[in-house]
CSV table of C-alpha atoms in Angstrom, one decimal:
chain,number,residue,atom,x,y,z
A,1,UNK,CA,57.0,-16.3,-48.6
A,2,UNK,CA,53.8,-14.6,-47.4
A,3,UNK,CA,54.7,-11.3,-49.4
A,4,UNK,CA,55.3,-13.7,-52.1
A,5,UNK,CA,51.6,-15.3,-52.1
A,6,UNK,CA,49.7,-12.2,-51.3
A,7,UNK,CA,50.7,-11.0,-54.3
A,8,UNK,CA,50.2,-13.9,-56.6
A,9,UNK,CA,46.6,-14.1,-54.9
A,10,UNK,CA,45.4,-10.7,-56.8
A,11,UNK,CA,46.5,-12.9,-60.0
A,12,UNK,CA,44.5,-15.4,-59.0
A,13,UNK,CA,41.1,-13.0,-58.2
A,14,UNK,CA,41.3,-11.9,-61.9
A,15,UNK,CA,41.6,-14.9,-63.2
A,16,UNK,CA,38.5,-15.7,-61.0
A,17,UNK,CA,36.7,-12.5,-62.0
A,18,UNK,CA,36.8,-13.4,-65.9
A,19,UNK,CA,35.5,-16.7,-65.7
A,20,UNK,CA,32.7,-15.7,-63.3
A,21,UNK,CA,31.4,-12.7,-66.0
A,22,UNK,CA,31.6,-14.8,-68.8
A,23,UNK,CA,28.8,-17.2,-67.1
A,24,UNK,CA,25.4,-16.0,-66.0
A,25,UNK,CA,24.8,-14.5,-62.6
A,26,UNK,CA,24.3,-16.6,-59.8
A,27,UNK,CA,20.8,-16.6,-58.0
A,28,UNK,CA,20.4,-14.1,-54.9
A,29,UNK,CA,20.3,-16.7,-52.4
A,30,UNK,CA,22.9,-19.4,-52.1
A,31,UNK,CA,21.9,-21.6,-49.4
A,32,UNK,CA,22.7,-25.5,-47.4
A,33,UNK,CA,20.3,-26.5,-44.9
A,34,UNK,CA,21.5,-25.1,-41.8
A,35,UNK,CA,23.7,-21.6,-43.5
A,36,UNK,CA,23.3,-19.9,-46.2
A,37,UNK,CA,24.7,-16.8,-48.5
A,38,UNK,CA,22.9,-14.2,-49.7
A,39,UNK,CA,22.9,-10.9,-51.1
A,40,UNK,CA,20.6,-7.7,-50.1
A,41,UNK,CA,21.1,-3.9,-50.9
A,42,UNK,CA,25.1,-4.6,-52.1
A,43,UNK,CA,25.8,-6.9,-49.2
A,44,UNK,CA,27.3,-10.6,-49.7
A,45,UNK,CA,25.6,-11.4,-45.9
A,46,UNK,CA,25.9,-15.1,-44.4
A,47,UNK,CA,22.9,-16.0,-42.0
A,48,UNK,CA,23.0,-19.5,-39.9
A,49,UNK,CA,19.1,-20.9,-38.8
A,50,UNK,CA,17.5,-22.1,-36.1
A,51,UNK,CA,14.7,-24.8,-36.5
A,52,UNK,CA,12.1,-26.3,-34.0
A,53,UNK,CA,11.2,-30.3,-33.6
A,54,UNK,CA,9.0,-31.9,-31.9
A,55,UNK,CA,7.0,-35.6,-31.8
A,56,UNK,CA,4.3,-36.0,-33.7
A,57,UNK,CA,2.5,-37.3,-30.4
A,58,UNK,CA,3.2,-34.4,-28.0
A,59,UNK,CA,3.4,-30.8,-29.7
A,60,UNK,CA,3.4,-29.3,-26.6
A,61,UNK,CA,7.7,-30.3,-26.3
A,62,UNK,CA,9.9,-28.8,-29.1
A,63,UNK,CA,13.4,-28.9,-29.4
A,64,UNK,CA,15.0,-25.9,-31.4
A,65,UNK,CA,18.1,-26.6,-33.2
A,66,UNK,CA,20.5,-22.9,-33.0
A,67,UNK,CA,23.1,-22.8,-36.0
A,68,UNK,CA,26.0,-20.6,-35.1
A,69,UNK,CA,29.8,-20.1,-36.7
A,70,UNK,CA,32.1,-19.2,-34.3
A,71,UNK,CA,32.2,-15.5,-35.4
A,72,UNK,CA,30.4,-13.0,-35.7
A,73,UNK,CA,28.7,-9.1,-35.1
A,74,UNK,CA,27.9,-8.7,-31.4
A,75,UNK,CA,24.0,-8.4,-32.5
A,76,UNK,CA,24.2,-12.2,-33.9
A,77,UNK,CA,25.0,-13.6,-30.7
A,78,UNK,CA,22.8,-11.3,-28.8
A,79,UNK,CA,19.8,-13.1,-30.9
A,80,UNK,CA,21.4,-16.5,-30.4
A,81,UNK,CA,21.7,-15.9,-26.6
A,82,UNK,CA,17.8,-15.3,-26.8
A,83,UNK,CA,16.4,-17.6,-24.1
A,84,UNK,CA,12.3,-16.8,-24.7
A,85,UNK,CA,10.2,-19.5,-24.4
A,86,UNK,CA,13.6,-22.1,-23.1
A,87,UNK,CA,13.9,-23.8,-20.0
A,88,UNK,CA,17.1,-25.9,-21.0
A,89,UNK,CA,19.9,-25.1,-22.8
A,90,UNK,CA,22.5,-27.3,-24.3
A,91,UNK,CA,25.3,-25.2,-25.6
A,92,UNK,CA,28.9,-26.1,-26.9
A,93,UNK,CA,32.3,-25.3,-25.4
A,94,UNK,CA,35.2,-27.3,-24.9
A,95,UNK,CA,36.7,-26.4,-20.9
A,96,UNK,CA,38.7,-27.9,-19.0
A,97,UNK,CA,37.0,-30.8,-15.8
A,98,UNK,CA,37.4,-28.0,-13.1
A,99,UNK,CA,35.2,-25.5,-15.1
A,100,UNK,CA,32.4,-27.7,-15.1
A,101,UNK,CA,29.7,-28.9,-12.1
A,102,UNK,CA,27.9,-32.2,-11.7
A,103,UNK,CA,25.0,-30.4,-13.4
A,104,UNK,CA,27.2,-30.2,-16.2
A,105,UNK,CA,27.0,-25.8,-15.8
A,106,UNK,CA,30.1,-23.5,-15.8
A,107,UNK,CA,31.6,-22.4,-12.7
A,108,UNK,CA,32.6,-19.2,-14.0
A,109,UNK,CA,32.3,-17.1,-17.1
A,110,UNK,CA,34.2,-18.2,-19.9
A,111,UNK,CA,36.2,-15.7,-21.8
A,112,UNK,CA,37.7,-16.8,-25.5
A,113,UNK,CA,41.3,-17.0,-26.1
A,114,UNK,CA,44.1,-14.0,-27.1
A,115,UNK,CA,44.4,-16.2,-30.5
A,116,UNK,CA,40.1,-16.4,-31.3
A,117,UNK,CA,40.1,-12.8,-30.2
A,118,UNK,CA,43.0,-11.7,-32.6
A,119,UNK,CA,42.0,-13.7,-35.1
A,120,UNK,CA,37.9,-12.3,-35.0
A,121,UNK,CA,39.4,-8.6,-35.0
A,122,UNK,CA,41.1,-9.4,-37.9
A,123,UNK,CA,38.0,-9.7,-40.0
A,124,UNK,CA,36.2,-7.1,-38.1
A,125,UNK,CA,34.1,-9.4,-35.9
A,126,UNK,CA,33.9,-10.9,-32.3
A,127,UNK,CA,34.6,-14.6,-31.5
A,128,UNK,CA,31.4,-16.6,-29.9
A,129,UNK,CA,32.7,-17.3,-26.8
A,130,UNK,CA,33.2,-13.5,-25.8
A,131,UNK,CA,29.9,-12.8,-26.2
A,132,UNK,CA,28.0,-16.5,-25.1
A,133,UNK,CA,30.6,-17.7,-22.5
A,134,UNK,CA,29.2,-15.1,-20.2
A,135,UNK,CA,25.4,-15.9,-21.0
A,136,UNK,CA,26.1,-19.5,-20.3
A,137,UNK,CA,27.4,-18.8,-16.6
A,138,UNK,CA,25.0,-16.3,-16.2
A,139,UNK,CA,21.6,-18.3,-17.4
A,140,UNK,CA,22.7,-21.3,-16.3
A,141,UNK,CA,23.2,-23.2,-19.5
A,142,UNK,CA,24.4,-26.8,-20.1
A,143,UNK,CA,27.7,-27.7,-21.5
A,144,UNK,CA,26.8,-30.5,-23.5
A,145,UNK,CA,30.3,-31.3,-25.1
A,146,UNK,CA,33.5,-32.8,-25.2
A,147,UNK,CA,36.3,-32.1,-22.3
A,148,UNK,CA,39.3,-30.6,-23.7
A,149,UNK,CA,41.6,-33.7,-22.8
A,150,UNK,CA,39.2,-35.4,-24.9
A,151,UNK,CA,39.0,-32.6,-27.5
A,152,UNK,CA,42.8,-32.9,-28.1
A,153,UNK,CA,42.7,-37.0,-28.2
A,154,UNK,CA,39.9,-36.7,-30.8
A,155,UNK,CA,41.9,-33.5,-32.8
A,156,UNK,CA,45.1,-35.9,-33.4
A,157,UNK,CA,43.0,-38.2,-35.0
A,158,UNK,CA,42.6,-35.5,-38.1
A,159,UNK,CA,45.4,-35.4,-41.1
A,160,UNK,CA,48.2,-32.6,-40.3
A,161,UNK,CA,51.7,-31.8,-41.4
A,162,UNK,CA,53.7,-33.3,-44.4
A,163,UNK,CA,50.5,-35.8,-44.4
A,164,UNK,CA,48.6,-32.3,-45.1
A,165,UNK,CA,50.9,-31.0,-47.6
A,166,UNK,CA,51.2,-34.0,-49.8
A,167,UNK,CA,47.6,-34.7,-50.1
A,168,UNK,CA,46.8,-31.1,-50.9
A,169,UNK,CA,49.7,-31.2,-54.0
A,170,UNK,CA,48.3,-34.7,-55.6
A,171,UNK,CA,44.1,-34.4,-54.4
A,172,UNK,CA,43.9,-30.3,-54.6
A,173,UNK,CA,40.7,-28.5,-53.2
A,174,UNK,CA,38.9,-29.5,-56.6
A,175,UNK,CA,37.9,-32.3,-58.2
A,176,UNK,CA,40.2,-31.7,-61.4
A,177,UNK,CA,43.0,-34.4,-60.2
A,178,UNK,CA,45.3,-36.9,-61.9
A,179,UNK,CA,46.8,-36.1,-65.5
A,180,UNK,CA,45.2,-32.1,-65.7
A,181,UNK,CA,47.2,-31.7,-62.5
A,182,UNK,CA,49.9,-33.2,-63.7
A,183,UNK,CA,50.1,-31.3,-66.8
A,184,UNK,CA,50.3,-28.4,-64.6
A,185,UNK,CA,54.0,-29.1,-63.8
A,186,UNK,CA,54.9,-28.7,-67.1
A,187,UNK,CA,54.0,-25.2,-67.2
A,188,UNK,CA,55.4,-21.7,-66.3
A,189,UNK,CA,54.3,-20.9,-62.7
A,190,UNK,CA,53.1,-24.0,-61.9
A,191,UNK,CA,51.9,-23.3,-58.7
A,192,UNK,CA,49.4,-20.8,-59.8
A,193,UNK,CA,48.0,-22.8,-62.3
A,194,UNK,CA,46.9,-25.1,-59.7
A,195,UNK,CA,45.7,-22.9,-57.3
A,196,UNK,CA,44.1,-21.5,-60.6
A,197,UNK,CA,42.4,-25.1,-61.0
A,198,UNK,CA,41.3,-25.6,-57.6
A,199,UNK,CA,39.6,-22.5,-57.4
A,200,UNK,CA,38.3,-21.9,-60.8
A,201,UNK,CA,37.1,-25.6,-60.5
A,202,UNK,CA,33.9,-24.0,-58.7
A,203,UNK,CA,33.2,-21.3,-61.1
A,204,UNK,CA,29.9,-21.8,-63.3
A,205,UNK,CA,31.5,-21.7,-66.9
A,206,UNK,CA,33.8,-24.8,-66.1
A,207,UNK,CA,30.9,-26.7,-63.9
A,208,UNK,CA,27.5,-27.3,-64.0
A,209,UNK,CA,27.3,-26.4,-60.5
A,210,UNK,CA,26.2,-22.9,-61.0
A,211,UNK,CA,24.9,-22.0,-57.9
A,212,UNK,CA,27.9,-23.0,-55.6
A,213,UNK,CA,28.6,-20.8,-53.3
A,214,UNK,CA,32.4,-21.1,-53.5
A,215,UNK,CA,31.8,-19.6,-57.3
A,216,UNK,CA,29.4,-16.8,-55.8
A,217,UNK,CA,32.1,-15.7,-53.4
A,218,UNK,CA,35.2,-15.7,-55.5
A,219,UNK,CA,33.1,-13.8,-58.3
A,220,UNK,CA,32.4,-11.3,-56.1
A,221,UNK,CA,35.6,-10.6,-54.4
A,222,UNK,CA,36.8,-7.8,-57.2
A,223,UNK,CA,33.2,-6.1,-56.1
A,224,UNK,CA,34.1,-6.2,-52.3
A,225,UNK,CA,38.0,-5.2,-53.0
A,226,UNK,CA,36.8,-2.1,-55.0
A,227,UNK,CA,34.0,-1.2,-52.2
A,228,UNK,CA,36.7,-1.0,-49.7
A,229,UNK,CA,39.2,1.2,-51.7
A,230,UNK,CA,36.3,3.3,-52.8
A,231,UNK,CA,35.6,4.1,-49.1
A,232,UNK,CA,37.9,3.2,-46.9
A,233,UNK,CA,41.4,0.7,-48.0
A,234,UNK,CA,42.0,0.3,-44.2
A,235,UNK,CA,39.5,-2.6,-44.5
A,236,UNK,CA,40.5,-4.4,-47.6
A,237,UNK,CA,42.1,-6.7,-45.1
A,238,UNK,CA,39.2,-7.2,-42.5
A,239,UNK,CA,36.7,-7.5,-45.6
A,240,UNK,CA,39.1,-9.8,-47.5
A,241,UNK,CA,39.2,-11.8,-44.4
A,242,UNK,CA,35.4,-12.0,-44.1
A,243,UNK,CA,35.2,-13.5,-47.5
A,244,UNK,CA,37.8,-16.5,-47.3
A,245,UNK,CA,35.4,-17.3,-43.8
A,246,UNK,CA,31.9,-17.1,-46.1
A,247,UNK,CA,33.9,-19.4,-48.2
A,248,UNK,CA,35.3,-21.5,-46.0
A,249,UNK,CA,32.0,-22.2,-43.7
A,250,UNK,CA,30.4,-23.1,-47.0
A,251,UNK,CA,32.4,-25.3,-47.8
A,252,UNK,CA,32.7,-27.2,-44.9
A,253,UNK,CA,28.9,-27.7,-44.8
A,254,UNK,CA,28.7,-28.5,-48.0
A,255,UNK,CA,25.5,-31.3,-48.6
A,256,UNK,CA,27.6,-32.9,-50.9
A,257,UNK,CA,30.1,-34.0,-48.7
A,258,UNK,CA,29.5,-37.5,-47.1
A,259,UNK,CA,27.9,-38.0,-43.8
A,260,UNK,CA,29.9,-40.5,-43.1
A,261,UNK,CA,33.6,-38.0,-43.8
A,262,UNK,CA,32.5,-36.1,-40.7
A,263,UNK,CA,35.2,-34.9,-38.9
A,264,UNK,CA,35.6,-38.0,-35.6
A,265,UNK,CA,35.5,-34.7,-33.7
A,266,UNK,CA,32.4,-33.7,-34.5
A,267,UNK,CA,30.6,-37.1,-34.1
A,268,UNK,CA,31.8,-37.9,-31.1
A,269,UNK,CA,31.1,-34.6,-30.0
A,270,UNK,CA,27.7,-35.0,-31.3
A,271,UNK,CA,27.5,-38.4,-29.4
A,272,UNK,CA,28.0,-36.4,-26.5
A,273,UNK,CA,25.6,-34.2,-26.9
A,274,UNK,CA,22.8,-36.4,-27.5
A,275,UNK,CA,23.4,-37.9,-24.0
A,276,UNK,CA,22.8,-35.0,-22.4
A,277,UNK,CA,19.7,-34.5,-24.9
A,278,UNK,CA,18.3,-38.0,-23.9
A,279,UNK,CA,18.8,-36.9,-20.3
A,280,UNK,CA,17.0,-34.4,-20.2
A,281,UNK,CA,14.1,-35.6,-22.3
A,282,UNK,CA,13.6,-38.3,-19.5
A,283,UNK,CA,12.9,-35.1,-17.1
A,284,UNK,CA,9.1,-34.5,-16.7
A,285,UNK,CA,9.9,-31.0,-16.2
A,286,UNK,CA,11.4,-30.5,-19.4
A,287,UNK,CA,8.9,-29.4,-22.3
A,288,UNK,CA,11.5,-27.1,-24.1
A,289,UNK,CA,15.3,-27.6,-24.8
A,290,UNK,CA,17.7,-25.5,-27.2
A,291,UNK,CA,20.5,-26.9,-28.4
A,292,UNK,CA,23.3,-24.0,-29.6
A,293,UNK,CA,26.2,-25.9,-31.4
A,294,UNK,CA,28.3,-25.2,-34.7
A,295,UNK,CA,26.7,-25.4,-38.3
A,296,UNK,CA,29.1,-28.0,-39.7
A,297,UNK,CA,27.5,-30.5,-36.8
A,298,UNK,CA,23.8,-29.9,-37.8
A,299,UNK,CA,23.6,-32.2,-40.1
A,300,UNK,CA,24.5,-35.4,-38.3
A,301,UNK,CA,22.5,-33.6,-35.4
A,302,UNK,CA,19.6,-33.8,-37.0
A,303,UNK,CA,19.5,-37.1,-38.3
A,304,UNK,CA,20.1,-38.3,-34.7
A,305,UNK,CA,16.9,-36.1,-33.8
A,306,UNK,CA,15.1,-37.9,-36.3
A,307,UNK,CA,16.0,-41.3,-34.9
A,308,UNK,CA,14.7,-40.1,-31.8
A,309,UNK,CA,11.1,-39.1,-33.5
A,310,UNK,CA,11.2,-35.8,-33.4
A,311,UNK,CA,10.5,-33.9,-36.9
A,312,UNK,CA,10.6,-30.3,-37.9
A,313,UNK,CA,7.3,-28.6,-36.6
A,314,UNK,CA,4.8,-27.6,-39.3
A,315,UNK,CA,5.2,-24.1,-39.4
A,316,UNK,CA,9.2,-24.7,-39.9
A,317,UNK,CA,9.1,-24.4,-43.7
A,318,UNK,CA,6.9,-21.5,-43.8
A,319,UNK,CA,8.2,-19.5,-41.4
A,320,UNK,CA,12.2,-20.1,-41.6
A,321,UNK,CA,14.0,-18.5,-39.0
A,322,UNK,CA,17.7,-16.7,-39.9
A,323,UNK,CA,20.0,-15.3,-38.0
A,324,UNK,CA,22.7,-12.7,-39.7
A,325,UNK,CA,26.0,-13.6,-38.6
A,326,UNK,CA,28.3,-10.7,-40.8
A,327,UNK,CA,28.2,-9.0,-44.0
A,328,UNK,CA,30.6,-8.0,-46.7
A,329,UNK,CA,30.1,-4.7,-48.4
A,330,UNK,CA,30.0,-4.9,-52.2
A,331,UNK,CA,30.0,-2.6,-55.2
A,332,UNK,CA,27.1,-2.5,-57.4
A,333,UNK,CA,27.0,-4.9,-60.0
A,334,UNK,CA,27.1,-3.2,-62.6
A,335,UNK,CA,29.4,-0.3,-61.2
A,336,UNK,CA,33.0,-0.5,-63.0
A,337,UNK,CA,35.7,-2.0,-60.7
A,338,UNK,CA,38.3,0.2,-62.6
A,339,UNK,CA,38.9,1.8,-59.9
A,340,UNK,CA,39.8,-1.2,-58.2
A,341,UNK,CA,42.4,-2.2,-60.6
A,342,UNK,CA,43.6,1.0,-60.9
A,343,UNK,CA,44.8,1.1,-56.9
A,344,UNK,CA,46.1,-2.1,-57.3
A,345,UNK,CA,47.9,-1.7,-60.6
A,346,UNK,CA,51.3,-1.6,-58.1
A,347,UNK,CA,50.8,-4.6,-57.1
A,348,UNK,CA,49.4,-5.8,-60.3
A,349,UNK,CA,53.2,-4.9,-61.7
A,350,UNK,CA,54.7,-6.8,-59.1
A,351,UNK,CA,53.4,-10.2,-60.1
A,352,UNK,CA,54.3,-9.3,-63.3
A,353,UNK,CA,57.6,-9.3,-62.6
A,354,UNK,CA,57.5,-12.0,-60.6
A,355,UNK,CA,56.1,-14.1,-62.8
A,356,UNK,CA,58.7,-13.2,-65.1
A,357,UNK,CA,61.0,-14.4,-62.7
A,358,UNK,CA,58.7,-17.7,-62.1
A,359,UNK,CA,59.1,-18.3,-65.8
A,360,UNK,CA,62.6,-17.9,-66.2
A,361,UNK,CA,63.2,-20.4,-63.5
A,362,UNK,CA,61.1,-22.8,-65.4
A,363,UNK,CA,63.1,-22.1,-68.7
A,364,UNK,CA,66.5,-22.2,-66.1
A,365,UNK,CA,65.4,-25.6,-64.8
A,366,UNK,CA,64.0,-27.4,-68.5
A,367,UNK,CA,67.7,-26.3,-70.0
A,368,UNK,CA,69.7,-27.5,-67.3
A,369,UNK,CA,67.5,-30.7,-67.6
A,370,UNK,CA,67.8,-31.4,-71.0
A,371,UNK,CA,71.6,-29.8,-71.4
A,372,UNK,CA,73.2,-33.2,-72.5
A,373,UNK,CA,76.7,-31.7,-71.7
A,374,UNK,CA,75.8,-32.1,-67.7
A,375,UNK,CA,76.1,-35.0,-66.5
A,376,UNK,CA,72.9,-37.5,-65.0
A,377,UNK,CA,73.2,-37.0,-61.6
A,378,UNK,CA,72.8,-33.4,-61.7
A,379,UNK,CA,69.8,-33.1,-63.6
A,380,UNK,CA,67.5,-34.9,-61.0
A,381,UNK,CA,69.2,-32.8,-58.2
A,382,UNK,CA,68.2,-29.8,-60.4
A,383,UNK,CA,64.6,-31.2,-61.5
A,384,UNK,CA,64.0,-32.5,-57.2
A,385,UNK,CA,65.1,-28.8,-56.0
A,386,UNK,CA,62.7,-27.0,-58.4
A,387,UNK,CA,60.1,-29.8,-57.4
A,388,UNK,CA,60.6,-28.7,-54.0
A,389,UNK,CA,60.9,-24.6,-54.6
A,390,UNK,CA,57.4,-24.8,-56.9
A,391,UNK,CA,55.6,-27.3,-54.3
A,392,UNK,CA,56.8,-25.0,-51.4
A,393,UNK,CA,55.2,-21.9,-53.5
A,394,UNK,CA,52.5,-23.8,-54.7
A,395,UNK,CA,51.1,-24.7,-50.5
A,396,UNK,CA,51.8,-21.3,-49.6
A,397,UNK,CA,50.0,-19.7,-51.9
A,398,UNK,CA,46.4,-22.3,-51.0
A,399,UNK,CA,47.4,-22.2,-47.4
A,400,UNK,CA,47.5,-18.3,-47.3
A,401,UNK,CA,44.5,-17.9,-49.5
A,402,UNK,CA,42.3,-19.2,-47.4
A,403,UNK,CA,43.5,-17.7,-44.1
């Protein structure tokens, strides 16, 4: 089933590569608030900031707000662990009770897990806590989060399973739903048309959103496919991997979703936080406190600084501060990505065929429905198991394109 969606995703790139030349190119920087995209010297790079506040009343206390993803090049969180000028630091990690003082500091280095590990090699990189658990023992840093008992009550709150499944067939990743997804079913392949839809949804000729930055990353996957057969294939995968994360951290940061769709996770977790802020800003000591936590919480993080009177310094919106997290090589522009095609043209054949064999199902299945010589019953066992065999393809294909 894996095999079968790898394969169909190539399909789905060139579908994706089309569109994305037949609108104007996007602008150099594709940028939220707190992460952004860009591209410098045939790089797609993705850079998360850091941003001082302080109250209008006493410049001498800033707070800095640290935007990180949760992995990256061993340089990014060497910058992040970057303690000039800090006397607190409030960082994010869910342990376990015994791990934890009454200060609310670690006990003992914290190492990340065989699966975060695995999963960071896979796209080339290192998972945060590799790098930061160790600076947080050893400078003494805060834990300013949940408790993983509380973690996990929080985490079964969120939509998983068949619930998952359903919602992703009828809703999609897009905002094309109702009848053009419906009219989908009708079609040969039906699962690749609407994993066609949901992605293509983002691209510039079908939206007016031309700068997303979904549509900047899937136009330029064909230019980071051919930069990696060009010069070495063995990291197709680990570049590949790197992109569905750009994509993917976008996404969820996204300032057009909703404060109030937060994950319960994150707010609580921000909740959390903030009463270890408040703490400390009742300490006299205290004049200057970092807080390191994940880019999808900033936002709500800094509407809760805000109610508590602090606002961006002065020299904030001159003098941005960005942090490079990774890169993804890319082809020139306006290089040819024949060669691309070419070292794929395998695989290319494969779907091909497969397709072929996606079609005749579908001709298989609309006979046998329509055959009046058979009798009712059949036909809606026939029509509910190709339901079933398309819907199947049709979550593998979205589940397995972005991991």
């Amino acid at each position: 089933k894996k095999c079968y969606s790898m394969l169909y995703i190539y399909i789905v790139f060139i579908k994706i590569e089309w569109i994305g030349s037949l609108a104007p190119p996007p602008p150099p920087i594709i940028r939220e608030p707190w992460i952004r995209l860009r591209e410098s010297r045939n790089e797609m790079i993705l850079e998360t900031r850091r941003r001082k506040y302080q109250f209008q009343n006493n410049e001498g206390f800033t707070v800095e707000l640290v935007s990180v993803v949760h992995v990256g090049e061993a340089k990014y969180f060497e910058a992040v662990a970057d303690k000039a000028g800090f006397n607190v630091t409030l960082y994010e990690s869910i342990v376990d009770d015994d791990l934890i003082t009454q200060d609310g500091t670690l006990t003992q280095a914290v190492r990340a897990t065989e699966t975060a590990r695995l999963e960071a090699f896979q796209c080339g990189l290192i998972p945060q806590s590799q790098v930061l658990g160790s600076v947080a023992y050893d400078q003494g840093w805060i834990i300013a989060d949940a408790r993983r008992s509380q973690a996990v009550t929080l985490q079964s709150l969120s939509t998983s399973g068949w619930f998952e499944a359903i919602k992703l067939v009828f809703k999609g990743r897009s905002s094309q739903a109702g009848l053009a997804r419906l009219a989908c079913a009708f079609a040969p392949a039906p699962e690749l048309s609407l994993a066609v839809m949901d992605w293509s949804g983002t691209m510039p000729i079908l939206t007016s959103t031309a700068t997303h930055p979904r549509a900047v990353i899937d136009s330029t996957a064909l230019r980071a496919v051919a930069a990696a057969l060009i010069n070495d294939g063995d990291e197709l995968r680990s570049r590949l991997g790197r992109l569905s994360l750009m994509r993917s951290l976008m996404g969820a940061v996204s300032r057009d979703l909703d404060l109030r769709d937060e994950a319960p996770l994150v707010l609580q977790r921000n909740k959390i936080l903030m009463a270890y802020l408040d703490h400390q800003l009742a300490q006299p000591s205290t004049h200057h406190i970092r807080i390191i936590y994940g880019a999808m919480h900033m936002r709500d993080l800094e509407k809760r600084l805000r109610d508590r009177g602090l606002a961006p310094a002065p020299q904030e919106d001159k003098d941005e501060a960005w942090l490079q997290a990774f890169a993804v090589p890319l082809v020139p522009p306006l290089l040819s990505v024949t060669e691309a095609f070419t070292t794929l043209a395998p695989f290319f054949t494969l779907v091909l065929g497969l397709l072929a064999f996606d079609a005749a199902d579908y001709v298989y299945s609309a006979l046998t429905f329509v055959e009046p010589e058979l009798h009712l019953e059949p036909k809606f066992i026939d029509l509910g198991l190709y339901v079933l065999r398309h819907g199947a393809l049709y979550y593998a294909v979205t589940k397995f394109l972005v991991a």
